[in-house]
Amino acid sequence: MELLAVILLFYASQYLLAMGEEVFEGAELAVLPCHYSGVIPEVNPSVIWSRHDLKPQTVHLRRKEDDFCGQNQRFSGRTSMKFDALASADFSLSLRNPRLYDSGNYICSISDGIAEITVTEVKLQVKASPESLTMTMKVLKGEESVLLPCQYGKELEEVVTVKWSRSDLNPNIVHKLGNYPSEQNQLYEGRTSMSPYALTSSDFSLTLKEPQLSDSGIYICSIIDDKEEIFLSDVQLHVRASEEFLTVTVEVYKGEESVVLPCQYSKVIEDLVTVKWGRSGLNPDTVHQRRERDDLRGQNQLFEGRTSMRPDALVSGNFSLTLKEPQLSDSGIYICSIIDEEEETRLLDIQLHVKEIFPTWAVVLLVLLVLAVSGGLLFHFRHYFISVYKVEVNSGVKSVLLPFKTTVSLTEDNTTVTWRNNDGRMVASNRYKDDQQHRQYKNRTEMKKNYGSGDFSLTLKNPTVRDSGTYSCTVYDDKSGKIRPNKQVLLKVKVYKVEVDSGVESVLLPFKTPVSLTEEVTVTWRNNSGRVVDGYDWWYKNLQQHKQYEGRTEMKINVKSRDFSLTLKNPTVRDSGTYTCTVSYRQTGEILAMKQVLLKVKVYKVEVDSGVESVLLPFKATVLLSKDNTTVTWTDNPGRVVRKHNRRLGFLSEVQHQRYKNRTEMKTKFTPGNFSLTLKNPRHRDSGIYTCIVSRWGTILAMKQVLLKVKVYKVEVDSGVESVLLPFKTPVSLTGVVTVMWRNNSGRMVDCNYFKELQLRQYKYRTEMKKNYKSGDFSLTLKNPTVRDSGTYTCTICRKETILAKKQVLLKVKGEADSPIMAIDFGSGYSGYAFNLKPREEGGETQLKRWGKELGLDSPKTPTCILFDRHKRFLKFGYEAKTAYSNMRGREADNYYIFDNFKRNILDIYEPAPGRGVRNNEKIFFFSKSMTRLELFREVLRFLKDDALKTIKHHPAGGEISASDFTWVLTVPGSLKDLTKRLMTEAAVQAGLVGEDTKDKLVFALESAAALAWCLKPPPDGFITQNHSRTSQDQPPEPAGAGTSCNDPAGGPEPGETRVLLETQNQDQVAEPGETRVLLETQNQDQVHCKMGTKILLETRNPDRKRYLVVDCGDQIYRITVHEVLEGGALKMLDKDFRRYLGEKKIKEFLREIFSHGVWREYEENFPSEVLKIMFEFIHLQHLDEDVQISCPDTLRERAQREKDIETFFASVEGASWEDGVIKISRDKLRSFFDDSLQRITERLRDVLNKNSNIGFIVLVGGLAESQMLRQFITDQFGHQYKVLCPLRPQEAVLKGAVELGRNPELVQFD
């Protein structure tokens, strides 16, 4: 069989050919050729025709006979192959009645069940014939929009998806009703829309904004239900360019060597075409022509010998034209087009302006006055030489001029001049309204408006780094509609840089302004977080200074000399960043001067191996010491006292942290100013930043920071080896009785020279420790290592309580080929699954099943709701179960069993009374119906397993795969009790996830730990920032999906700067402007790579061992847990709590209040499915922090109007109004639904934070964490003290993190 696979792969290189087939819509048949001359497999031969852009992908499958089980429904009844295809090796496919949406790439492959190779790929293009097209639309480029019509004559009886597509694009989605931005082709992003009443009116017409030349093509309108895609109509759209709206303007000066007229073509050229460059107004109009080679027979003689195109133009699609020695007469409109056998397609119009370097009058003037005023004239005419003008200034200058002069004669009445930055934001204009100018430039711009000379230069006041970038000035002729030649100016604002070493006495941040000032000014220095570092107000004297800088700053306040430089004493790494000084009038707030200074404080680094006897953290300072009250204090990252010494009292051992007892030494006389610290037996967890402060009476005299990195010795072996050696030889001379103990990363005993009875059961009979006291060799041999043994092992040698030597060894046991991971999150309100089919080394993206499409939803989870028939046979789960049960009438529901939100009933199992067994068969009641815990959980797992395998079968990397191939991860809310674990394991076995002999492939993951592991990975999508709307959250932060924390101040990152705030000490550090900021002040920067895995990230992300408080904000319950990262990188839960929300209950009460109890009660009883949809809509909208609108079903409106006019229902209700068929709920009212819950969360958070020390991060995950109001509330309450993080898609964090823990089960330590 392996030989056959090799043979198949050998033939692959011979038979992988790309072919093309064209056919007109309406033809009877299209044949896709595929001929194979290799060896036909003897066992299980099959031929597969597929299209990778479809789901499912299978077009046709032939085994011994045709197999249509997995065929995509759009091809049902329309495909066939020769009856003797496998015998004749003719695998050609016949496709009957080809349609426009059949266009695409079809792949023909052969398989023996193990290997699959591609024989050929056929590109089928179904062209529309004039007779078959529903309609042809023509529009000029530059129009505001165009409407593509599509009407559906029948009444829709069920929820469908409306789809607009173009078969020549990939992806081919133009628009989907229901908002599917991830599937839409980016060419149409933000440019398409449909009527909000499309589904009710059956008018599916598409509005396309700002049509471009590339939008020309055939658009297909179709609807999709659960079974098939129904074609409705097709529209041929022609977008033509007009001379009034030119695509590109190119300017060049006469005498230049050449000029390039750009023209790109993005589609694949399959037929023989001709590329033509023409110029309007000439006869003949041909400038250049290329078919297989240049064809210049019809070329206008003006261009003879002066034009050329790239040799690979037809292959690369780059049709740009090079025009040599441009002349004034070459100015004009150039047209780039392609010609096939049927028509000429216009691609691009270019306006070429060839200008003289100087106007004629300027040349004469220069000849006359060259000796006297040449310098001034050259300055005046410099704009004629430069196409992209560059301006560079220092931060702190009063203003900067962005020059722009045009030679075109203009009039004030018909001219609009607009300056914009590189983000398209309006900087200034001669005709803008106040609300059009971006707030960044308010009161900071002045534009010249000299229409006679064409001078529209822009003055930008008080430029900062944030203002750096490209600025464009556009002149628009209102009368003719023409855009005049525009100009770009590149502005670079440089920041003054100051770099010092940690330990210096002080650093000066300089600022002298050239601006004349009065004494009535306010001077403020702020850091990059917007915090006040120092300040002065003529009236109020000193401003409110942030506590971080109290007693550490001195600012020059000299209005006459205009010197406001700042001295910062004892700078530390935490002080690194950009500092901004602003001088403004106190009364008006007008900014008079501004400057930025970038400070970088470097930390001295010390690196040693684990196992050395000691390490020295050096610090020498020239400080005049007092005999009585000088104190020297060394602290670690969290602020724990490493050693404290007072000149009079000596060593203060009572304040020393337990971790450092008997492990530190300092010179007691501190002469000459030597405050160095010796740390004995350094281990990995000692890595981090250490701070030494020399003080007298509370005043800091000197300060220094040292970064210590303790490297761990690494051992790596394959699973299955007989044994592995963990080496440890100590140079310490050992005499007398000593204890030698090896422990794992959880602190549990692996081996010891004494106390063998304490050895962990996992290591019984598997360890041998050398006991050579003379040579100091205490290496450990571990027999039959498995993946489970991976982690950090620590050997400690001690005499009584004194540690003599210590070393750590990191063991990695590589397992067999990783199995794919399937994670199931069984939630209180919602459940779902995620999977990763790639081996750990390959990474691969974790996939989630999307739910609720039948209701127009797109959710990563489905309600934890299960429906059985009267015989307790499973029927439906999730949205389908809720919908089916809600649609039942009267007593019909009595014949069914429904269970909803039953997670706690299953998992909360308590120890049985003496003499009683495990209560797996204890019943759970719901609506007077009961089933056992085991039955319920088994059926939930069985459904999710079957659905997952069905999903994976159609996945590109899936195919034939069974449950036994997976490692299954089940999430649990807290510590796992033995009884709960037994129940879940038994249910998993009965549901077919694992077998009795493969229970080791069932992994349990703490929900909070899973979410935290995903957040620390970090997520590819980054983190939600406080300033982002939900729209911008779905756009990966540029340029590469970096993330920030929720409580980043608005003054943090500059535009174009990527920030990854993986803060190690709650320090605000800033990289240089424009460069990527990765704040990893850790001991393992060289190992922070994806391939190192989550474990390394957990160890390196947070070297000071700050704990993480995870708030899992589910849609019904929120859970609070505290985790710390153990030495080996494992996560350990320290505390937990949970509470329920009231939001969904309150919206129902609110609707009952609006429509009166009787109307709403009747509506709930008669239309439960519509009530369900209203609740789903509310759950989606509750994430917003703004006014929201909920659709009001016609049945509710009609029932209400039988009582009275519907608007009168809202007259007496505060926070709600009726607007065109929707219920509008105000932002304040929406917030009121969650006030109680938010207050309760705050109270519980404070309780947990007060009980647990050393917490540095609050991590928000779960469905409700998408709520802007929740994130903002938590940030406002706790953001000043803790770092608040929230992943971009918080509802997916637990599932994706569970997959990660399935790959690294050693990362979670269960109690």
CSV table of C-alpha atoms in Angstrom, one decimal, residues 818 836-845 957 1090-1091 1303:
chain,number,residue,atom,x,y,z
A,818,ASP,CA,0.0,14.3,18.0
A,836,ASN,CA,-7.6,21.6,15.5
A,837,LEU,CA,-6.6,18.9,13.0
A,838,LYS,CA,-2.9,19.8,12.7
A,839,PRO,CA,0.0,18.4,14.8
A,840,ARG,CA,1.3,20.6,17.5
A,841,GLU,CA,4.5,21.4,15.6
A,842,GLU,CA,2.6,22.7,12.6
A,843,GLY,CA,0.4,25.0,14.6
A,844,GLY,CA,-2.7,25.3,12.5
A,845,GLU,CA,-5.8,27.4,13.2
A,957,ALA,CA,-8.2,19.0,6.3
A,1090,CYS,CA,4.9,30.3,18.3
A,1091,LYS,CA,6.7,27.1,18.0
A,1303,ARG,CA,-2.1,20.0,23.2
